[in-house]
């Protein structure tokens, strides 16, 4: 009962090629069985170009480096160098000059050392910028806590996203929040981008349990079937979707 | 209604009807003719939609199909020139690669240190100003009706087509109201097609915008344009409110005696669904 189990599923928008997928996720490779590890999820904003690249850079920075916030300016320069390294048509030049924007939820997950707590309980400390979400679930899919939103309507507001442009980036940093939550050994942490996040706040425990089981098993085929059903029913917005589930083994 | 998600599989449609009658050569206070101002504003709008639909690929994604129909000089026809000549509705990816030409225009931009610098920026041009003859608005609206019907037959679940009519005068081929209403009778599974009307003027008369009733519309022609116009869906209404207009639910996509600045804002509000 000492190992972390991490599963993930992800998919692009309906009918879209995998290359259009602009979410990103990462956890510290090879360290998932240690006492602590870092996990990040990011959603590149559809309205900006090369947002998938920016999202990928953000999750890598968070997972690799505890001082990731100090690296943002350098990261933005690297993004610009990659984007402008080739001749761009007029429309892509104009679009790229508007920068790329992405949410980021970076979590530090730590096995609790407290002797006063239930043995095996764990703590998640998350830095949240924008509308990527995390949820604490009981084994039967009952949603216990959600961050940063608690109501579906909150997804209707325009989130402050981390940007390659300094003025926008600073605004996102100013509006970012750090949330800390403690989980019992039997609870699960589910982290997702916004389309799934909204769905989570409207879904029944049975439906949530189904999704978390699929994600924990990293069953991509089952996830795509599940997505197709939700999109067809209209219960799920057609967007890139990413789910990462963490539990104790 | 007016909630359909706009995707490449379920694109939306913008159709601009541009008055190209002789009176459009009248000069606005900004020094441009009305025809040139409309051409500039519409070219800029096309450019903005292309940029909004551009992602990482060279070609923008086909979230929108766009048409520009000119009417005047006894004709109703596509106003596109160059490779797109004669095309009525064009996916945005084809619009991006087929401007008639790309001009270099001077633009004032912040220098990052509190100052302003002049910089040449590319300005894509898809159609040029024209001004001759009468105002066959009924024929233009009938063409729009045919184009809208064709789009809806391909994309029945689309966000309802948005038709924006920009004119500076009265129809010379009859009462446009029946043809306008016929457009609005075409529906997708997300609601009826939308028709917005803007009357551009170089006179000093007061501008009336986004009225929700004919009360106060003393001009008979203004009342006619009002009747022709659709009620703004919520997202457009909210944008009008945030732009500082005192509008209430029931406000219509309608402007009378509009000046150039109103035209630009009108186009922004009418095409807000491009802000994805």
PDB file of C-alpha atoms in Angstrom, chain A residues 13-17 19-20 22 44-53 86-95 98 158 236-239, chain B residues 5 7-9 44 46-48 50-61 63 95-97 99 102 107 121-124 126 275-276:
ATOM      1  CA  UNK A  13     -12.128  17.585 -30.013  1.00  0.00           C
ATOM      2  CA  UNK A  14     -14.669  15.423 -31.786  1.00  0.00           C
ATOM      3  CA  UNK A  15     -13.566  14.331 -35.227  1.00  0.00           C
ATOM      4  CA  UNK A  16     -10.230  16.142 -34.890  1.00  0.00           C
ATOM      5  CA  UNK A  17      -6.767  14.848 -35.533  1.00  0.00           C
ATOM      6  CA  UNK A  19      -2.203  16.902 -33.708  1.00  0.00           C
ATOM      7  CA  UNK A  20      -4.911  19.432 -32.810  1.00  0.00           C
ATOM      8  CA  UNK A  22      -3.689  21.394 -27.101  1.00  0.00           C
ATOM      9  CA  UNK A  44      -3.828  25.704 -24.327  1.00  0.00           C
ATOM     10  CA  UNK A  45      -6.441  28.336 -25.195  1.00  0.00           C
ATOM     11  CA  UNK A  46      -8.208  27.592 -28.466  1.00  0.00           C
ATOM     12  CA  UNK A  47      -8.266  31.272 -29.409  1.00  0.00           C
ATOM     13  CA  UNK A  48      -4.481  31.535 -29.480  1.00  0.00           C
ATOM     14  CA  UNK A  49      -1.954  29.924 -31.837  1.00  0.00           C
ATOM     15  CA  UNK A  50       0.785  27.550 -30.723  1.00  0.00           C
ATOM     16  CA  UNK A  51      -1.022  27.241 -27.383  1.00  0.00           C
ATOM     17  CA  UNK A  52      -0.374  23.498 -27.275  1.00  0.00           C
ATOM     18  CA  UNK A  53       3.361  24.176 -27.366  1.00  0.00           C
ATOM     19  CA  UNK A  86      10.179  29.577 -39.798  1.00  0.00           C
ATOM     20  CA  UNK A  87       8.451  31.746 -42.382  1.00  0.00           C
ATOM     21  CA  UNK A  88       4.859  32.265 -41.343  1.00  0.00           C
ATOM     22  CA  UNK A  89       1.973  33.307 -43.617  1.00  0.00           C
ATOM     23  CA  UNK A  90       0.446  36.749 -42.905  1.00  0.00           C
ATOM     24  CA  UNK A  91      -2.413  35.366 -40.814  1.00  0.00           C
ATOM     25  CA  UNK A  92      -0.144  33.252 -38.640  1.00  0.00           C
ATOM     26  CA  UNK A  93       2.265  36.177 -38.151  1.00  0.00           C
ATOM     27  CA  UNK A  94      -0.593  38.312 -36.858  1.00  0.00           C
ATOM     28  CA  UNK A  95      -1.930  35.506 -34.698  1.00  0.00           C
ATOM     29  CA  UNK A  98      -1.019  38.036 -30.038  1.00  0.00           C
ATOM     30  CA  UNK A 158     -13.232  34.209 -18.937  1.00  0.00           C
ATOM     31  CA  UNK A 236     -20.103  17.373 -22.364  1.00  0.00           C
ATOM     32  CA  UNK A 237     -18.760  20.360 -24.261  1.00  0.00           C
ATOM     33  CA  UNK A 238     -16.804  19.474 -27.391  1.00  0.00           C
ATOM     34  CA  UNK A 239     -13.282  20.430 -26.385  1.00  0.00           C
TER      35      UNK A 239
ATOM     36  CA  UNK B   5     -21.021  25.162 -30.789  1.00  0.00           C
ATOM     37  CA  UNK B   7     -16.640  23.733 -35.056  1.00  0.00           C
ATOM     38  CA  UNK B   8     -15.103  22.749 -38.369  1.00  0.00           C
ATOM     39  CA  UNK B   9     -17.751  20.049 -38.642  1.00  0.00           C
ATOM     40  CA  UNK B  44     -10.504  44.487 -41.742  1.00  0.00           C
ATOM     41  CA  UNK B  46     -12.486  39.508 -42.822  1.00  0.00           C
ATOM     42  CA  UNK B  47      -8.866  39.769 -41.754  1.00  0.00           C
ATOM     43  CA  UNK B  48      -9.858  39.563 -38.085  1.00  0.00           C
ATOM     44  CA  UNK B  50      -9.162  34.812 -40.528  1.00  0.00           C
ATOM     45  CA  UNK B  51      -6.815  35.590 -37.636  1.00  0.00           C
ATOM     46  CA  UNK B  52      -9.321  34.379 -35.035  1.00  0.00           C
ATOM     47  CA  UNK B  53      -9.677  31.074 -36.904  1.00  0.00           C
ATOM     48  CA  UNK B  54      -5.913  30.677 -37.304  1.00  0.00           C
ATOM     49  CA  UNK B  55      -4.311  28.096 -35.059  1.00  0.00           C
ATOM     50  CA  UNK B  56      -0.896  26.486 -35.399  1.00  0.00           C
ATOM     51  CA  UNK B  57      -1.358  25.552 -39.038  1.00  0.00           C
ATOM     52  CA  UNK B  58      -0.684  27.873 -41.978  1.00  0.00           C
ATOM     53  CA  UNK B  59      -4.350  27.763 -42.961  1.00  0.00           C
ATOM     54  CA  UNK B  60      -7.056  28.969 -40.589  1.00  0.00           C
ATOM     55  CA  UNK B  61      -9.637  26.442 -39.488  1.00  0.00           C
ATOM     56  CA  UNK B  63     -15.114  27.604 -38.451  1.00  0.00           C
ATOM     57  CA  UNK B  95     -10.338  33.575 -47.885  1.00  0.00           C
ATOM     58  CA  UNK B  96      -6.973  33.603 -46.084  1.00  0.00           C
ATOM     59  CA  UNK B  97      -4.951  32.528 -49.084  1.00  0.00           C
ATOM     60  CA  UNK B  99      -6.871  38.185 -50.884  1.00  0.00           C
ATOM     61  CA  UNK B 102      -1.914  42.660 -49.495  1.00  0.00           C
ATOM     62  CA  UNK B 107      -0.305  51.858 -38.066  1.00  0.00           C
ATOM     63  CA  UNK B 121       1.599  46.415 -41.244  1.00  0.00           C
ATOM     64  CA  UNK B 122       0.097  44.121 -43.873  1.00  0.00           C
ATOM     65  CA  UNK B 123      -3.518  44.906 -44.815  1.00  0.00           C
ATOM     66  CA  UNK B 124      -5.262  42.229 -46.851  1.00  0.00           C
ATOM     67  CA  UNK B 126     -10.536  41.136 -50.718  1.00  0.00           C
ATOM     68  CA  UNK B 275     -14.536  35.243 -30.611  1.00  0.00           C
ATOM     69  CA  UNK B 276     -14.196  31.600 -29.770  1.00  0.00           C
TER      70      UNK B 276
END
